[in-house]
């Protein structure tokens, strides 16, 4: 008699070798970018490139070894993508530093060195998260703690002593002479809180109420959570004057609520609340009105539309293939190193280079959603989804504002824009995604014995 059929055990390969090769490719792209910037702007390769290459290799090897030993089954694509984006961002910031040196001399403020420092701190935080969070499921026990932490982080910029208002938005705090943006860390706390809350409450929130036009809408008694999230997002918009963060926080909750309940009615309710809030803000608050007016009528150029129009002119001048790294004029756009760094790349790398950058962002989001699909527990699925969605929303809000798809906001382009808060928070997000991925891809105990009988089948992915 033949042996009874058994269900194949799925065992994922570690794929750390593939990760190492992809990191090497990412480093080659970054080093080439620095060389191209030097040749385009000064006609020579920067003298520090050899030392920079050695430093990058050491940091990359150390990061790879940490992942190899601490999260051996983690996704092999995320870290190389982030290394490439982060390195390209520093190269562009260095290119803008050279332009300031040429125009202002040695007194010009330099940002590339600071961005390298923030990147190093981001990598340390990345390693710390991997070492501290050994099992993402334990975060669920601190659901309401993270919710409280998110509220505290959102309130901090409003306090009279530590809060600071920069460029019209009160989203910064000053600690020890350094400016930080607590909202970047609040989105991580909110993702953990939403995931933990929705895992417990999703059965009640999934109950159908009235049916209209083929869509089951939620019951009126269940609208409390989405109304609370809507009010918090409006508070961020009104008091902090931060349109981008307001959209990001509310959109994050609505998408996670839809994923948890699988009820499209929540999307309709959330979209209606967002449109109502946006209309109210656009007709009531001057700082929102100015953003909408600049979006609808950027010409003729005024003080309120100068930044947007300069970015549009630069992207148009870049054309299909760009002017070349170091050979454009991205420094003519205000805040080209932070808010408008995507426009800087579009000018010097053209439409082709811009699409390549967007493709890398898209791959990060795709890998995050893939991690959510592979995850075995509901909390991990929702958390990975929330982290990936927050990343996607931030890229959409930034690029959409620069290209006039939506009104301009004050968010930063993840991993590329200058800013310590953004770098730290996004490296922490990648660490959490890797931790969930490692837990999901790790073979279950019954599928990992060293010796297996003939009836056991192993499928390697």
Coordinates of C-alpha atoms in Angstrom, one line a residue:
X1 CA 0.0 0.0 0.0
X2 CA 1.2 3.5 -0.7
X3 CA 1.8 5.9 2.1
X4 CA -1.1 8.3 2.9
X5 CA -1.0 11.7 1.2
X6 CA 0.2 14.5 3.3
X7 CA -0.2 18.3 3.0
X8 CA 3.1 19.8 1.7
X9 CA 4.9 21.9 4.3
X10 CA 5.9 25.3 3.0
X11 CA 9.4 26.3 4.0
X12 CA 10.7 29.7 2.9
X13 CA 14.4 30.1 2.0
X14 CA 16.3 32.7 3.9
X15 CA 17.5 34.5 0.8
X16 CA 20.2 36.4 2.6
X17 CA 22.6 35.9 -0.3
X18 CA 20.1 37.6 -2.7
X19 CA 19.8 40.5 -0.2
X20 CA 23.6 40.9 -0.1
X21 CA 23.8 41.0 -3.9
X22 CA 21.0 43.6 -4.1
X23 CA 22.7 45.7 -1.4
X24 CA 25.9 45.7 -3.5
X25 CA 23.9 46.8 -6.5
X26 CA 22.3 49.6 -4.5
X27 CA 25.7 50.8 -3.2
X28 CA 27.0 50.8 -6.8
X29 CA 24.1 53.1 -7.8
X30 CA 24.7 55.4 -4.9
X31 CA 28.5 55.7 -5.5
X32 CA 27.9 56.3 -9.2
X33 CA 25.4 59.1 -8.3
X34 CA 28.1 60.9 -6.2
X35 CA 30.6 60.6 -9.0
X36 CA 28.0 61.9 -11.5
X37 CA 27.2 64.9 -9.3
X38 CA 30.9 65.8 -9.0
X39 CA 31.5 65.5 -12.7
X40 CA 28.4 67.4 -13.6
X41 CA 28.8 70.3 -11.1
X42 CA 32.6 70.6 -10.8
X43 CA 34.0 68.5 -13.7
X44 CA 35.8 66.1 -11.4
X45 CA 35.0 63.1 -9.2
X46 CA 34.8 64.2 -5.6
X47 CA 37.9 63.3 -3.6
X48 CA 36.0 61.7 -0.8
X49 CA 34.3 59.1 -3.0
X50 CA 36.8 56.4 -2.2
X51 CA 36.5 56.9 1.6
X52 CA 32.7 57.2 1.2
X53 CA 32.6 53.9 -0.7
X54 CA 34.5 52.2 2.1
X55 CA 32.3 53.7 4.8
X56 CA 29.1 52.6 2.9
X57 CA 30.4 49.1 2.4
X58 CA 31.2 48.8 6.1
X59 CA 27.8 50.1 7.2
X60 CA 26.0 47.9 4.6
X61 CA 27.8 44.8 5.7
X62 CA 27.1 45.5 9.4
X63 CA 23.4 46.1 8.6
X64 CA 23.2 42.9 6.5
X65 CA 24.9 40.8 9.2
X66 CA 22.4 42.1 11.8
X67 CA 19.5 41.1 9.6
X68 CA 21.1 37.8 8.8
X69 CA 21.5 36.8 12.4
X70 CA 18.5 38.6 14.1
X71 CA 15.9 38.2 11.4
X72 CA 17.2 35.5 9.0
X73 CA 13.9 34.8 7.2
X74 CA 13.0 38.5 6.7
X75 CA 12.1 39.9 3.3
X76 CA 15.4 40.2 1.2
X77 CA 14.3 43.2 -1.0
X78 CA 13.3 45.9 1.5
X79 CA 16.8 46.8 2.8
X80 CA 18.4 47.2 -0.6
X81 CA 15.6 49.4 -1.8
X82 CA 15.9 51.6 1.2
X83 CA 19.7 51.8 0.9
X84 CA 19.3 52.9 -2.7
X85 CA 16.7 55.6 -1.9
X86 CA 18.5 56.9 1.2
X87 CA 21.9 57.1 -0.7
X88 CA 20.4 58.8 -3.7
X89 CA 18.7 61.4 -1.4
X90 CA 22.1 62.2 0.2
X91 CA 23.7 62.5 -3.2
X92 CA 21.1 65.0 -4.3
X93 CA 21.4 67.0 -1.0
X94 CA 25.2 67.1 -1.6
X95 CA 24.6 68.4 -5.2
X96 CA 22.4 71.2 -3.7
X97 CA 25.1 71.9 -1.2
X98 CA 27.6 72.5 -4.0
X99 CA 25.3 75.0 -5.6
X100 CA 25.0 76.9 -2.3
X101 CA 28.8 76.9 -2.0
X102 CA 29.1 78.4 -5.5
X103 CA 26.6 81.1 -4.8
X104 CA 27.2 81.9 -1.1
X105 CA 30.7 80.8 -0.4
X106 CA 32.0 79.0 2.7
X107 CA 29.2 80.5 4.8
X108 CA 26.5 78.5 3.1
X109 CA 24.7 76.0 5.2
X110 CA 25.5 72.4 4.4
X111 CA 23.0 69.6 4.8
X112 CA 24.6 66.5 3.3
X113 CA 26.8 65.8 6.3
X114 CA 23.9 66.2 8.7
X115 CA 21.8 63.8 6.6
X116 CA 24.6 61.2 6.8
X117 CA 24.5 61.6 10.6
X118 CA 20.7 61.2 10.7
X119 CA 21.0 58.1 8.5
X120 CA 23.5 56.6 10.9
X121 CA 21.1 57.2 13.8
X122 CA 18.3 55.8 11.7
X123 CA 20.3 52.6 11.1
X124 CA 21.0 52.4 14.9
X125 CA 17.3 52.7 15.6
X126 CA 16.7 50.1 12.9
X127 CA 19.0 47.6 14.7
X128 CA 17.5 48.5 18.1
X129 CA 13.9 47.8 16.9
X130 CA 15.0 44.4 15.5
X131 CA 16.8 43.5 18.7
X132 CA 14.0 44.7 21.1
X133 CA 11.0 43.6 19.2
X134 CA 11.7 39.9 18.8
X135 CA 8.0 39.0 18.3
X136 CA 5.6 41.6 16.8
X137 CA 2.6 39.9 18.4
X138 CA 3.7 41.1 21.8
X139 CA 3.0 44.7 20.7
X140 CA -0.7 44.0 20.7
X141 CA -0.6 43.9 24.5
X142 CA 0.4 47.6 24.5
X143 CA -2.4 48.7 22.1
X144 CA -3.8 51.6 24.2
X145 CA -0.3 52.5 25.4
X146 CA 0.7 53.2 21.8
X147 CA -2.6 55.1 21.3
X148 CA -1.9 57.3 24.2
X149 CA 1.7 57.8 23.0
X150 CA 0.4 58.9 19.6
X151 CA -1.9 61.5 21.2
X152 CA 1.0 62.9 23.3
X153 CA 3.3 63.1 20.3
X154 CA 0.6 65.0 18.4
X155 CA 0.0 67.4 21.3
X156 CA 3.7 68.2 21.9
X157 CA 4.1 70.7 19.1
X158 CA 1.2 72.7 20.6
X159 CA 2.9 73.2 23.9
X160 CA 4.3 76.7 24.6
X161 CA 7.8 75.7 25.6
X162 CA 8.9 72.9 23.3
X163 CA 6.6 73.6 20.4
X164 CA 7.9 75.5 17.3
X165 CA 6.3 76.9 14.3
X166 CA 8.3 76.7 11.1
X167 CA 7.1 77.9 7.6
X168 CA 3.6 78.3 8.9
X169 CA 3.2 74.8 10.4
X170 CA 3.4 74.1 14.1
X171 CA 4.6 70.5 13.9
X172 CA 8.0 70.7 15.4
X173 CA 9.5 70.5 18.9
X174 CA 12.9 71.8 20.1
X175 CA 14.9 69.4 22.4
X176 CA 18.5 70.2 23.2
X177 CA 18.9 72.5 20.3
X178 CA 17.5 69.9 17.8
X179 CA 14.2 70.1 16.0
X180 CA 12.1 67.0 15.7
X181 CA 8.8 66.3 14.1
X182 CA 6.8 64.1 16.5
X183 CA 4.1 63.4 13.9
X184 CA 6.6 61.1 12.0
X185 CA 6.7 58.8 15.1
X186 CA 3.0 59.2 15.8
X187 CA 2.1 57.5 12.6
X188 CA 3.9 54.3 13.8
X189 CA 2.1 54.4 17.2
X190 CA -1.2 55.0 15.4
X191 CA -0.6 52.0 13.1
X192 CA 0.1 49.8 16.1
X193 CA -3.0 51.2 18.0
X194 CA -5.3 50.8 15.0
X195 CA -4.1 47.2 14.4
X196 CA -4.6 46.2 18.0
X197 CA -8.0 48.0 18.3
X198 CA -9.4 46.6 15.0
X199 CA -8.4 43.0 15.8
X200 CA -10.6 43.1 18.9
X201 CA -13.5 45.2 17.5
X202 CA -13.6 44.1 13.9
X203 CA -16.5 41.7 14.4
X204 CA -18.8 44.4 15.8
X205 CA -17.6 46.9 13.2
X206 CA -18.3 44.4 10.4
X207 CA -22.0 44.1 11.2
X208 CA -24.1 45.5 8.4
X209 CA -26.6 48.3 8.8
X210 CA -28.7 49.8 6.1
X211 CA -28.1 48.7 2.5
X212 CA -28.1 51.4 -0.2
X213 CA -27.2 51.0 -3.9
X214 CA -25.8 47.6 -3.2
X215 CA -23.5 48.7 -0.4
X216 CA -23.9 47.6 3.2
X217 CA -23.3 50.7 5.4
X218 CA -22.2 50.4 9.0
X219 CA -24.7 50.8 11.8
X220 CA -25.0 54.3 13.3
X221 CA -23.9 53.0 16.7
X222 CA -20.6 51.9 15.2
X223 CA -19.5 55.2 13.8
X224 CA -17.8 56.4 16.9
X225 CA -14.2 55.2 16.0
X226 CA -14.2 56.8 12.6
X227 CA -15.7 60.0 13.9
X228 CA -13.0 60.2 16.6
X229 CA -10.3 59.6 14.0
X230 CA -11.9 62.3 11.8
X231 CA -12.0 64.8 14.6
X232 CA -8.3 64.1 15.5
X233 CA -7.3 64.7 11.9
X234 CA -9.2 67.9 11.8
X235 CA -7.5 69.0 15.0
X236 CA -4.1 68.4 13.4
X237 CA -5.2 70.4 10.4
X238 CA -6.7 73.3 12.4
X239 CA -4.2 73.7 15.3
X240 CA -1.0 72.4 13.7
X241 CA -1.8 73.7 10.2
X242 CA -0.5 70.4 8.7
X243 CA -2.6 69.3 5.8
X244 CA -0.4 66.4 4.9
X245 CA -0.4 64.7 8.3
X246 CA -4.1 65.2 8.7
X247 CA -4.8 63.4 5.4
X248 CA -2.2 60.7 6.3
X249 CA -3.6 59.9 9.7
X250 CA -7.3 59.7 8.7
X251 CA -6.6 57.8 5.4
X252 CA -4.5 55.3 7.4
X253 CA -7.4 54.6 9.8
X254 CA -10.0 54.3 7.0
X255 CA -8.0 51.9 4.9
X256 CA -7.1 49.7 7.9
X257 CA -10.8 49.7 8.9
X258 CA -11.8 48.6 5.5
X259 CA -9.1 45.8 5.4
X260 CA -10.2 44.6 8.9
X261 CA -14.0 44.5 8.2
X262 CA -14.0 44.0 4.4
X263 CA -17.0 46.4 4.3
X264 CA -16.8 49.0 1.4
X265 CA -19.4 51.0 3.3
X266 CA -16.6 52.2 5.5
X267 CA -14.7 53.6 2.5
X268 CA -17.8 55.5 1.4
X269 CA -18.3 56.9 4.9
X270 CA -14.6 57.8 5.3
X271 CA -14.5 59.5 1.9
X272 CA -17.6 61.5 2.7
X273 CA -16.2 62.7 6.0
X274 CA -12.9 63.6 4.4
X275 CA -14.5 65.6 1.6
X276 CA -16.7 67.3 4.1
X277 CA -13.8 68.2 6.3
X278 CA -11.7 69.3 3.3
X279 CA -14.5 71.6 2.1
X280 CA -15.0 73.1 5.5
X281 CA -11.2 73.7 6.0
X282 CA -10.8 75.1 2.5
X283 CA -13.6 77.7 3.1
X284 CA -12.7 78.5 6.7
X285 CA -9.0 78.5 7.4
X286 CA -6.7 80.9 5.5
X287 CA -3.7 78.5 5.4
X288 CA -5.8 75.8 3.7
X289 CA -7.4 78.4 1.4
X290 CA -3.9 79.5 0.2
X291 CA -2.8 76.0 -0.6
X292 CA -6.0 75.3 -2.6
X293 CA -5.8 78.6 -4.5
X294 CA -2.1 77.9 -5.4
X295 CA -3.2 74.4 -6.6
X296 CA -6.0 75.7 -8.7
X297 CA -4.3 78.8 -10.0
X298 CA -0.5 78.7 -9.9
X299 CA -0.2 81.4 -12.5
X300 CA 0.5 84.3 -12.5
X301 CA 3.4 83.6 -10.2
X302 CA 3.0 85.1 -6.7
X303 CA 4.8 84.7 -3.4
X304 CA 2.3 81.9 -2.5
X305 CA 2.8 80.0 -5.8
X306 CA 6.5 80.6 -6.4
X307 CA 7.8 77.3 -5.0
X308 CA 5.2 75.3 -6.8
X309 CA 5.8 76.9 -10.2
X310 CA 9.5 76.7 -9.9
X311 CA 9.2 73.0 -9.3
X312 CA 6.9 72.6 -12.3
X313 CA 9.4 74.6 -14.5
X314 CA 12.3 72.4 -13.3
X315 CA 10.4 69.2 -14.0
X316 CA 9.4 70.4 -17.5
X317 CA 13.0 71.4 -18.2
X318 CA 14.2 67.9 -17.2
X319 CA 12.1 66.4 -20.0
X320 CA 12.3 62.7 -20.7
X321 CA 15.9 61.9 -19.7
X322 CA 16.8 64.9 -17.5
X323 CA 19.7 67.4 -17.6
X324 CA 22.1 65.1 -15.8
X325 CA 23.1 64.9 -12.2
X326 CA 24.9 68.1 -11.3
X327 CA 23.9 69.9 -14.6
X328 CA 20.4 71.2 -13.8
X329 CA 19.3 74.1 -11.7
X330 CA 17.2 72.5 -8.9
X331 CA 18.5 75.0 -6.4
X332 CA 16.2 77.6 -7.9
X333 CA 13.3 75.9 -6.2
X334 CA 12.8 76.8 -2.5
X335 CA 13.4 73.9 -0.2
X336 CA 14.7 71.7 -3.0
X337 CA 16.5 69.6 -0.5
X338 CA 13.5 68.7 1.6
X339 CA 9.9 69.3 0.4
X340 CA 10.7 69.4 -3.3
X341 CA 13.6 66.9 -3.6
X342 CA 11.4 64.8 -5.9
X343 CA 11.2 67.8 -8.3
X344 CA 15.0 68.1 -8.1
X345 CA 15.4 64.5 -9.2
X346 CA 12.8 65.0 -11.9
X347 CA 14.8 67.9 -13.3
X348 CA 18.2 66.1 -13.4
X349 CA 17.0 62.5 -14.1
X350 CA 14.0 63.3 -16.2
X351 CA 10.7 61.4 -16.4
X352 CA 12.6 58.1 -16.8
X353 CA 14.6 58.6 -13.5
X354 CA 11.4 59.8 -11.7
X355 CA 9.5 56.7 -12.7
X356 CA 12.4 54.6 -11.6
X357 CA 12.3 56.2 -8.1
X358 CA 8.5 55.8 -8.0
X359 CA 8.9 52.2 -9.0
X360 CA 11.3 51.6 -6.0
X361 CA 8.7 53.2 -3.7
X362 CA 6.0 51.0 -5.3
X363 CA 8.2 47.9 -4.6
X364 CA 8.5 48.8 -0.9
X365 CA 4.7 49.1 -0.7
X366 CA 4.2 45.9 -2.6
X367 CA 6.6 44.0 -0.3
X368 CA 4.9 45.4 2.7
X369 CA 1.5 44.2 1.5
X370 CA 3.0 40.8 0.5
X371 CA 4.3 40.5 4.1
X372 CA 0.7 41.2 5.3
X373 CA -0.6 38.4 3.1
X374 CA 1.9 35.9 4.3
X375 CA 1.5 36.8 8.0
X376 CA -0.3 34.1 10.0
X377 CA -1.9 36.3 12.7
X378 CA -4.5 39.0 12.4
X379 CA -2.6 41.6 14.3
X380 CA 0.5 41.2 12.2
X381 CA -1.6 41.4 9.0
X382 CA -3.2 44.6 10.0
X383 CA 0.0 46.2 11.3
X384 CA 2.0 45.3 8.1
X385 CA -0.9 46.7 6.0
X386 CA -1.0 49.9 8.1
X387 CA 2.7 50.5 7.8
X388 CA 2.7 49.8 4.0
X389 CA -0.4 52.0 3.5
X390 CA 1.1 54.9 5.6
X391 CA 4.2 54.7 3.4
X392 CA 2.1 54.7 0.2
X393 CA -0.1 57.6 1.4
X394 CA 3.0 59.7 2.3
X395 CA 4.6 59.2 -1.1
X396 CA 1.3 59.9 -2.9
X397 CA 0.7 63.1 -0.9
X398 CA 4.2 64.4 -1.5
X399 CA 4.5 63.6 -5.2
X400 CA 0.9 64.5 -5.8
X401 CA 1.4 68.0 -4.3
X402 CA 4.6 68.6 -6.3
X403 CA 2.9 67.5 -9.6
X404 CA -0.3 69.4 -8.9
X405 CA -2.5 66.3 -8.6
X406 CA -3.6 67.5 -5.1
X407 CA -2.9 70.7 -3.1
X408 CA 0.7 71.0 -1.8
X409 CA 1.4 69.6 1.7
X410 CA 4.3 69.8 4.0
X411 CA 5.3 66.1 4.2
X412 CA 8.7 64.8 3.3
X413 CA 9.6 62.3 0.7
X414 CA 10.5 59.1 2.7
X415 CA 14.3 58.4 2.9
X416 CA 15.2 61.1 0.3
X417 CA 14.2 64.4 1.8
X418 CA 16.4 66.1 4.4
X419 CA 15.1 65.7 7.9
X420 CA 16.1 63.6 10.9
X421 CA 12.6 62.7 12.1
X422 CA 11.6 61.3 8.7
X423 CA 14.7 59.2 8.4
X424 CA 14.4 57.8 11.9
X425 CA 10.7 57.0 11.7
X426 CA 11.0 55.3 8.3
X427 CA 13.9 53.1 9.2
X428 CA 11.9 52.0 12.3
X429 CA 9.0 51.1 9.9
X430 CA 11.3 49.0 7.8
X431 CA 12.5 47.2 10.9
X432 CA 9.0 46.4 12.0
X433 CA 8.1 45.1 8.5
X434 CA 11.2 42.9 8.6
X435 CA 10.3 41.6 12.0
X436 CA 6.8 40.6 10.8
X437 CA 8.2 39.1 7.6
X438 CA 10.7 37.0 9.6
X439 CA 8.0 35.7 11.9
X440 CA 5.7 34.9 8.9
X441 CA 8.4 33.2 6.7
X442 CA 10.0 31.3 9.5
X443 CA 9.1 27.6 9.1
X444 CA 6.7 26.2 11.8
X445 CA 8.2 23.7 14.2
X446 CA 6.7 20.6 12.5
X447 CA 8.2 21.7 9.1
X448 CA 11.8 22.2 10.3
X449 CA 13.2 18.8 11.5
X450 CA 16.6 17.8 10.2
X451 CA 15.4 14.3 9.2
X452 CA 12.0 13.7 7.5
X453 CA 10.4 10.5 6.3
X454 CA 9.5 9.9 2.7
X455 CA 5.9 11.0 3.3
X456 CA 6.9 14.5 4.1
X457 CA 7.1 17.0 1.3
X458 CA 8.8 20.3 1.6
X459 CA 8.1 23.1 -0.8
X460 CA 10.8 25.8 -0.8
X461 CA 9.9 29.4 -1.8

